CSV table of C-alpha atoms and ligand atoms in Angstrom, one decimal:
chain,number,residue,atom,x,y,z
A,1,MET,CA,0.0,0.0,0.0
A,2,ALA,CA,2.7,2.4,1.0
A,3,VAL,CA,4.7,1.5,-2.1
A,4,MET,CA,1.7,2.2,-4.3
A,5,LYS,CA,1.1,5.5,-2.6
A,6,MET,CA,4.6,6.6,-3.2
A,7,ASN,CA,4.5,5.6,-6.9
A,8,CYS,CA,1.3,7.6,-7.3
A,9,PHE,CA,3.0,10.5,-5.5
A,10,LEU,CA,6.0,10.4,-7.9
A,11,LEU,CA,3.6,10.2,-10.9
A,12,PHE,CA,1.9,13.3,-9.7
A,13,VAL,CA,5.2,15.1,-9.2
A,14,ALA,CA,5.6,14.6,-13.0
A,15,ILE,CA,2.0,15.5,-13.9
A,16,LEU,CA,2.0,18.7,-11.8
A,17,LEU,CA,4.6,20.2,-14.0
A,18,CYS,CA,1.8,20.6,-16.5
A,19,ILE,CA,-0.7,22.4,-14.2
A,20,GLU,CA,-1.7,25.8,-15.4
A,21,VAL,CA,-1.4,28.3,-12.6
A,22,ALA,CA,-1.0,31.7,-14.2
A,23,ASN,CA,-3.6,34.1,-12.7
A,24,GLY,CA,-4.6,31.5,-10.1
A,25,GLN,CA,-6.3,29.2,-12.6
A,26,ALA,CA,-5.4,25.9,-11.0
A,27,ASN,CA,-7.8,23.1,-10.1
A,28,GLY,CA,-9.6,23.7,-6.8
A,29,VAL,CA,-8.8,27.4,-6.6
A,30,VAL,CA,-11.8,29.4,-5.3
A,31,ARG,CA,-12.7,33.1,-5.6
A,32,LEU,CA,-15.8,35.2,-4.8
A,33,ASN,CA,-17.6,37.0,-7.7
A,34,LEU,CA,-19.2,40.1,-6.4
A,35,ASN,CA,-21.3,41.7,-9.2
A,36,GLY,CA,-18.7,40.7,-11.8
A,37,SER,CA,-15.7,41.6,-9.8
A,38,VAL,CA,-13.4,38.7,-8.9
A,39,ASP,CA,-10.9,40.6,-6.9
A,40,PRO,CA,-9.0,38.2,-4.7
A,41,SER,CA,-9.7,40.4,-1.7
A,42,ASN,CA,-13.5,40.0,-2.1
A,43,THR,CA,-15.0,38.7,1.1
A,44,GLU,CA,-18.5,38.2,-0.2
A,45,GLY,CA,-20.0,37.1,-3.5
A,46,VAL,CA,-20.9,34.0,-5.5
A,47,ILE,CA,-18.5,31.2,-5.0
A,48,GLU,CA,-16.5,30.3,-8.2
A,49,VAL,CA,-14.3,27.3,-8.2
A,50,TYR,CA,-11.8,26.5,-11.0
A,51,TYR,CA,-12.6,22.9,-12.0
A,52,ASN,CA,-12.1,21.0,-15.3
A,53,ASN,CA,-10.5,24.1,-17.0
A,54,ARG,CA,-13.2,26.6,-16.2
A,55,TRP,CA,-14.6,28.7,-13.4
A,56,GLY,CA,-18.0,27.4,-12.3
A,57,SER,CA,-20.5,28.1,-9.5
A,58,ILE,CA,-22.3,25.8,-7.0
A,59,CYS,CA,-26.0,25.3,-7.5
A,60,TYR,CA,-27.6,25.9,-4.1
A,61,LEU,CA,-30.9,24.1,-3.6
A,62,ASP,CA,-32.8,25.4,-0.6
A,63,VAL,CA,-34.5,22.1,0.1
A,64,PHE,CA,-31.1,20.5,0.7
A,65,SER,CA,-29.7,23.5,2.7
A,66,MET,CA,-28.5,21.4,5.6
A,67,PHE,CA,-26.0,19.6,3.3
A,68,TYR,CA,-24.4,22.9,2.3
A,69,MET,CA,-24.2,24.0,5.9
A,70,TYR,CA,-20.4,24.1,6.2
A,71,VAL,CA,-19.6,25.2,2.6
A,72,PRO,CA,-19.3,28.9,3.5
A,73,ASP,CA,-16.9,28.0,6.4
A,74,VAL,CA,-14.7,25.9,4.2
A,75,VAL,CA,-14.5,28.4,1.3
A,76,CYS,CA,-13.7,31.2,3.8
A,77,HIS,CA,-11.0,29.0,5.4
A,78,GLN,CA,-9.5,28.6,1.9
A,79,LEU,CA,-9.6,32.3,1.4
A,80,GLY,CA,-7.9,32.9,4.7
A,81,TYR,CA,-10.9,33.7,7.0
A,82,THR,CA,-12.2,32.0,10.1
A,83,GLY,CA,-15.5,31.1,8.5
A,84,GLY,CA,-18.6,32.5,6.9
A,85,ASN,CA,-22.3,32.4,6.2
A,86,ILE,CA,-24.7,32.0,3.3
A,87,GLY,CA,-24.8,35.5,1.7
A,88,SER,CA,-27.7,37.8,1.0
A,89,ASN,CA,-26.1,39.5,-2.0
A,90,SER,CA,-28.9,40.2,-4.5
A,91,GLY,CA,-26.5,40.6,-7.5
A,92,VAL,CA,-26.9,37.6,-9.9
A,93,VAL,CA,-23.7,36.4,-11.5
A,94,ASN,CA,-24.0,34.6,-14.9
A,95,THR,CA,-21.7,31.7,-14.1
A,96,SER,CA,-22.9,28.3,-14.7
A,97,PRO,CA,-22.5,25.6,-12.1
A,98,VAL,CA,-19.8,22.9,-11.9
A,99,PHE,CA,-21.2,21.4,-8.7
A,100,GLY,CA,-24.6,20.7,-7.4
A,101,LEU,CA,-24.9,19.3,-3.9
A,102,VAL,CA,-21.7,20.0,-1.9
A,103,GLU,CA,-21.2,18.5,1.6
A,104,CYS,CA,-18.3,19.6,3.8
A,105,SER,CA,-16.9,19.1,7.3
A,106,ASP,CA,-16.2,22.2,9.2
A,107,SER,CA,-12.6,21.2,9.6
A,108,TYR,CA,-11.8,21.2,5.9
A,109,LEU,CA,-9.5,23.9,4.5
A,110,THR,CA,-10.3,23.7,0.8
A,111,LEU,CA,-13.6,23.3,-1.1
A,112,THR,CA,-12.5,20.4,-3.1
A,113,GLN,CA,-11.9,18.4,0.1
A,114,CYS,CA,-15.7,18.3,0.4
A,115,SER,CA,-17.9,15.8,-1.3
A,116,CYS,CA,-18.7,17.8,-4.5
A,117,ASN,CA,-21.4,16.4,-6.7
A,118,THR,CA,-20.9,17.2,-10.3
A,119,ASP,CA,-24.5,16.3,-11.2
A,120,PHE,CA,-26.9,19.1,-10.8
A,121,SER,CA,-30.5,19.7,-11.7
A,122,PRO,CA,-31.2,21.1,-15.1
A,123,ASN,CA,-33.5,23.5,-13.2
A,124,CYS,CA,-30.5,25.3,-11.7
A,125,THR,CA,-30.5,29.0,-12.7
A,126,PHE,CA,-28.0,31.7,-12.2
A,127,ALA,CA,-30.2,32.9,-9.3
A,128,ASP,CA,-29.4,29.6,-7.5
A,129,ASN,CA,-25.6,30.3,-7.5
A,130,LEU,CA,-24.4,29.9,-3.9
A,131,ASP,CA,-23.2,33.2,-2.6
A,132,ILE,CA,-21.5,33.7,0.8
A,133,THR,CA,-20.1,36.3,3.1
A,134,CYS,CA,-16.9,35.6,5.1
A,135,TYR,CA,-16.2,36.9,8.6
A,136,ALA,CA,-13.7,39.7,8.8
A,137,THR,CA,-11.4,37.6,11.1
A,138,ARG,CA,-8.3,36.0,9.6
A,139,ILE,CA,-7.6,32.3,10.1
A,140,TRP,CA,-4.0,33.3,11.0
A,141,ASP,CA,-5.1,35.9,13.6
A,142,ASN,CA,-5.2,33.1,16.2
A,143,PRO,CA,-2.1,31.1,15.1
A,144,TYR,CA,-0.3,28.2,16.7
A,145,PRO,CA,3.5,27.6,16.7
A,146,GLY,CA,4.3,25.9,13.4
A,147,MET,CA,1.3,27.2,11.5
A,148,VAL,CA,2.0,28.1,7.9
A,149,ARG,CA,0.6,30.7,5.5
A,150,LEU,CA,1.4,31.9,2.0
A,151,GLN,CA,2.0,35.6,1.1
A,152,GLY,CA,2.1,37.6,-2.1
A,153,GLY,CA,0.7,35.0,-4.5
A,154,ASN,CA,-2.1,35.4,-7.1
A,155,TYR,CA,-4.4,33.5,-4.8
A,156,THR,CA,-4.3,32.2,-1.2
A,157,GLY,CA,-2.8,28.8,-2.2
A,158,GLN,CA,0.3,30.4,-3.7
A,159,GLY,CA,3.2,32.6,-2.5
A,160,ILE,CA,6.1,32.9,-0.1
A,161,VAL,CA,5.9,30.4,2.7
A,162,GLN,CA,5.7,31.9,6.2
A,163,VAL,CA,5.7,30.1,9.5
A,164,TYR,CA,4.6,31.3,12.9
A,165,CYS,CA,7.0,30.8,15.8
A,166,ASN,CA,7.5,32.7,19.1
A,167,ASN,CA,4.6,35.1,18.4
A,168,GLU,CA,5.8,36.2,15.0
A,169,TRP,CA,5.3,35.4,11.4
A,170,ALA,CA,8.5,35.1,9.3
A,171,ALA,CA,9.6,33.4,6.1
A,172,VAL,CA,10.8,29.9,5.4
A,173,CYS,CA,14.2,30.6,3.8
A,174,ASN,CA,16.1,28.5,1.2
A,175,ASP,CA,19.5,30.0,1.2
A,176,GLY,CA,21.3,27.6,-1.1
A,177,GLY,CA,19.9,24.3,0.1
A,178,LEU,CA,18.5,21.7,-2.2
A,179,ILE,CA,14.7,22.1,-2.5
A,180,GLU,CA,13.1,18.8,-1.9
A,181,ASP,CA,9.7,18.2,-3.7
A,182,GLU,CA,8.4,16.6,-0.5
A,183,THR,CA,8.7,19.9,1.3
A,184,GLY,CA,6.2,21.4,-1.2
A,185,TRP,CA,4.0,18.4,-0.6
A,186,THR,CA,4.1,18.9,3.2
A,187,ILE,CA,3.3,22.6,3.0
A,188,CYS,CA,0.4,22.2,0.6
A,189,THR,CA,-0.9,19.3,2.6
A,190,GLN,CA,-0.9,21.3,5.8
A,191,LEU,CA,-2.9,24.0,3.9
A,192,GLY,CA,-5.5,21.5,2.8
A,193,TYR,CA,-4.3,21.0,-0.8
A,194,ASN,CA,-2.9,17.9,-2.5
A,195,VAL,CA,-1.0,19.1,-5.5
A,196,TYR,CA,2.0,21.4,-5.3
A,197,ASP,CA,4.8,23.1,-7.1
A,198,VAL,CA,7.8,24.4,-5.1
A,199,GLY,CA,10.4,27.0,-5.9
A,200,THR,CA,12.2,30.0,-4.5
A,201,THR,CA,12.2,33.8,-5.0
A,202,SER,CA,14.6,36.5,-4.0
A,203,TYR,CA,13.5,38.1,-0.8
A,204,THR,CA,14.7,40.6,1.8
A,205,GLY,CA,13.4,40.0,5.3
A,206,LYS,CA,13.3,37.9,8.4
A,207,ALA,CA,13.0,34.1,8.4
A,208,TRP,CA,12.7,31.4,11.1
A,209,LEU,CA,13.6,28.3,9.1
A,210,ASP,CA,16.2,27.5,6.5
A,211,ASN,CA,16.5,24.7,4.0
A,212,VAL,CA,13.8,22.6,5.5
A,213,ASP,CA,13.8,19.0,4.2
A,214,CYS,CA,10.6,16.9,4.3
A,215,SER,CA,12.0,14.0,2.4
A,216,SER,CA,12.6,10.7,4.1
A,217,ASP,CA,15.3,8.1,3.6
A,218,ASP,CA,12.5,5.6,3.4
A,219,SER,CA,10.9,6.0,0.0
A,220,ASP,CA,7.9,3.9,1.1
A,221,GLU,CA,7.0,6.5,3.7
A,222,ASP,CA,4.8,9.5,2.9
A,223,PRO,CA,6.4,12.9,3.7
A,224,PRO,CA,5.2,14.4,7.0
A,225,SER,CA,1.9,16.3,6.8
A,226,CYS,CA,3.1,19.1,9.1
A,227,LEU,CA,6.1,21.3,8.4
A,228,SER,CA,7.2,21.1,12.1
A,229,LYS,CA,7.8,17.4,11.6
A,230,CYS,CA,10.3,17.9,8.8
A,231,SER,CA,14.1,18.0,9.3
A,232,GLY,CA,14.8,21.7,10.2
A,233,GLY,CA,11.1,22.4,10.6
A,234,LYS,CA,11.0,23.1,14.3
A,235,CYS,CA,10.8,26.6,15.6
A,236,PRO,CA,14.2,28.0,16.7
A,237,SER,CA,14.6,30.7,19.3
A,238,SER,CA,15.5,33.6,16.9
A,239,THR,CA,15.0,34.8,13.3
A,240,PHE,CA,17.8,35.6,10.8
A,241,SER,CA,17.8,37.7,7.7
A,242,CYS,CA,17.0,35.7,4.5
A,243,SER,CA,17.7,36.5,0.8
A,244,THR,CA,16.0,33.5,-0.9
A,245,ALA,CA,12.5,32.5,0.3
A,246,LEU,CA,10.7,29.3,-0.4
A,247,THR,CA,7.6,29.6,-2.5
A,248,VAL,CA,4.8,27.1,-3.3
A,249,THR,CA,1.8,26.9,-5.6
A,250,CYS,CA,-0.8,24.6,-4.3
A,251,SER,CA,-3.9,23.2,-6.0
A,252,TYR,CA,-6.2,20.3,-5.7
A,253,ASP,CA,-6.8,17.3,-7.8
A,254,ILE,CA,-8.7,14.1,-7.5
A,255,ARG,CA,-6.2,12.0,-5.6
A,256,PHE,CA,-5.7,9.4,-3.0
A,257,ASP,CA,-4.6,11.9,-0.3
A,258,SER,CA,-7.1,14.4,0.8
A,259,GLY,CA,-5.0,17.3,2.2
A,260,GLY,CA,-4.8,18.3,5.9
A,261,ILE,CA,-7.6,19.6,8.0
A,262,LYS,CA,-7.8,22.7,10.2
A,263,ASP,CA,-5.6,22.5,13.4
A,264,ALA,CA,-4.2,19.1,12.4
A,265,CYS,CA,-0.7,20.4,13.0
A,266,LYS,CA,-1.6,22.4,16.1
A,267,PHE,CA,-0.2,19.8,18.4
A,268,ALA,CA,2.2,18.2,16.0
A,269,HIS,CA,5.1,20.3,17.2
A,270,GLY,CA,5.7,19.2,20.7
A,271,LEU,CA,3.4,16.5,22.1
A,272,SER,CA,2.6,13.2,20.6
A,273,VAL,CA,-0.7,11.5,21.2
A,274,GLY,CA,1.0,9.1,23.6
A,275,ALA,CA,2.4,12.1,25.6
A,276,ILE,CA,-1.0,13.8,25.8
A,277,ALA,CA,-2.6,10.5,26.9
A,278,GLY,CA,0.1,10.2,29.5
A,279,ILE,CA,-0.5,13.7,30.8
A,280,LEU,CA,-4.2,13.2,30.9
A,281,SER,CA,-3.9,9.9,32.9
A,282,GLY,CA,-1.4,11.6,35.2
A,283,CYS,CA,-3.9,14.3,35.8
A,284,LEU,CA,-6.6,11.8,36.5
A,285,VAL,CA,-4.5,9.9,39.1
A,286,GLY,CA,-3.6,13.3,40.7
A,287,PHE,CA,-7.3,14.2,40.8
A,288,ILE,CA,-8.3,10.9,42.4
A,289,ILE,CA,-5.5,11.4,45.1
A,290,LEU,CA,-6.7,14.9,45.7
A,291,ILE,CA,-10.3,13.7,46.2
A,292,ILE,CA,-9.2,11.0,48.7
A,293,LEU,CA,-7.1,13.6,50.6
A,294,ALA,CA,-9.9,16.1,50.6
A,295,THR,CA,-12.3,13.4,51.9
A,296,LEU,CA,-9.9,12.4,54.6
A,297,CYS,CA,-9.3,16.0,55.5
A,298,ILE,CA,-13.0,16.7,55.8
A,299,CYS,CA,-13.5,13.7,58.0
A,300,CYS,CA,-10.5,14.5,60.2
A,301,CYS,CA,-11.4,18.1,60.5
A,302,LYS,CA,-14.9,17.3,61.3
A,303,ASP,CA,-13.7,14.8,64.0
A,304,ALA,CA,-11.2,17.5,65.2
A,305,ALA,CA,-14.0,20.0,65.4
A,306,LEU,CA,-16.2,17.6,67.4
A,307,GLN,CA,-13.4,17.2,70.0
A,308,PRO,CA,-14.3,19.1,73.1
A,309,LEU,CA,-11.8,21.9,73.8
B,401,LIG,C1,0.3,35.6,-11.4
B,401,LIG,O1,-0.5,35.9,-12.5
B,401,LIG,C2,0.2,36.7,-13.5
B,401,LIG,C3,-0.8,37.1,-14.5
B,401,LIG,O2,-1.4,36.0,-15.1
B,401,LIG,C4,1.3,35.8,-14.0
B,401,LIG,O3,2.1,36.5,-15.0
B,401,LIG,C5,2.3,35.4,-12.9
B,401,LIG,O4,3.3,34.6,-13.4
B,401,LIG,C6,1.5,34.8,-11.8
B,401,LIG,N1,2.4,34.6,-10.7
B,401,LIG,C7,2.8,33.4,-10.2
B,401,LIG,C8,3.7,33.4,-9.1
B,401,LIG,O5,2.5,32.4,-10.8
B,402,LIG,C1,-24.7,44.6,-7.3
B,402,LIG,O1,-25.3,45.2,-8.5
B,402,LIG,C2,-26.7,45.5,-8.3
B,402,LIG,C3,-27.3,46.0,-9.6
B,402,LIG,O2,-26.4,46.8,-10.3
B,402,LIG,C4,-26.9,46.5,-7.2
B,402,LIG,O3,-28.2,46.8,-6.9
B,402,LIG,C5,-26.2,45.9,-5.9
B,402,LIG,O4,-26.3,46.9,-4.9
B,402,LIG,C6,-24.8,45.5,-6.2
B,402,LIG,N1,-24.3,44.9,-5.0
B,402,LIG,C7,-23.2,45.2,-4.4
B,402,LIG,C8,-22.9,44.4,-3.2
B,402,LIG,O5,-22.4,46.0,-4.9
B,403,LIG,C1,-37.5,20.9,-12.7
B,403,LIG,O1,-38.7,21.7,-12.6
B,403,LIG,C2,-39.8,21.1,-13.0
B,403,LIG,C3,-41.0,22.1,-12.9
B,403,LIG,O2,-41.0,22.8,-11.7
B,403,LIG,C4,-40.1,19.9,-12.1
B,403,LIG,O3,-41.3,19.2,-12.6
B,403,LIG,C5,-39.0,18.9,-12.3
B,403,LIG,O4,-39.1,17.8,-11.4
B,403,LIG,C6,-37.7,19.6,-11.9
B,403,LIG,N1,-36.5,18.7,-12.2
B,403,LIG,C7,-35.6,18.5,-11.3
B,403,LIG,C8,-34.5,17.5,-11.7
B,403,LIG,O5,-35.6,19.0,-10.2
């Protein structure tokens, strides 16, 4: 199984060289169309997703509204916001649908992680295009150590890689080191995508990490799904000045691996599941001892209080 996964992985490394990414036209990229404007900074509008070489909408059927419940949250996560709601924008956008029923989990980071039904009713009209409004709060306003984000790209899945350490965002540098494809895979996976392209750009600014390497000596093993688990991926104590930053372009394709979910890397940095379980059981034992002591104390104190003076 692992061998097959890795072969598929290498095959996609080859295929992704063909993905068209200019202007953000890569599979799975989303944008909001507000009365004909598709500015990447739009926080409300009709959802448009790039799929099968065109921008298409989602046909929203009121009778199935509960299925679409988390679609606004997920699209807003992908655009860098903490969530969103079904919109009330009256402007009709003449985009025809690519998806009918779409069902998401609130923890997804990209729309194409959801179950997206490509069948839709012939009765779908432009007025049925799903429009949303994202909250004003940024998904990276409440960051965790080891969180990653991309800056300066044509869309949120593209740009210079930044990582959050010690209360500050700074770049992931690549000053002369070999760029491993797996590092691109790890970063895009942490962001909820599953196809990547990795490179560098000249840069002037602070960085936390340098020459991170997510490849493994064991070719049967998948690369880590969190940057902090890669070699050189842990937060150091200080920044340094960087002149070549790492860049990635992430997109989404129908594949075996589904991309990471929200907060999946939150606890990856320090504590393992075993360690957390250990701490919890330690707390439980401590709590039981405390209860026993408290009970004993109450009894003793009561006895002591009953003693005649
Ligand atoms: C962004 O889009 C422009 C216009 O299509 C394109 O020329 C440029 O190469 C894109 N940038 C990246 C980093 O792909
Ligand atoms: C969109 O356009 C319509 C018609 O021109 C207008 O009534 C509406 O206010 C516009 N909506 C926004 C959010 O700009
Ligand atoms: C489309 O609308 C017509 C008329 O309202 C209705 O009879 C038909 O069942 C609808 N088709 C679908 C697939 O919903």
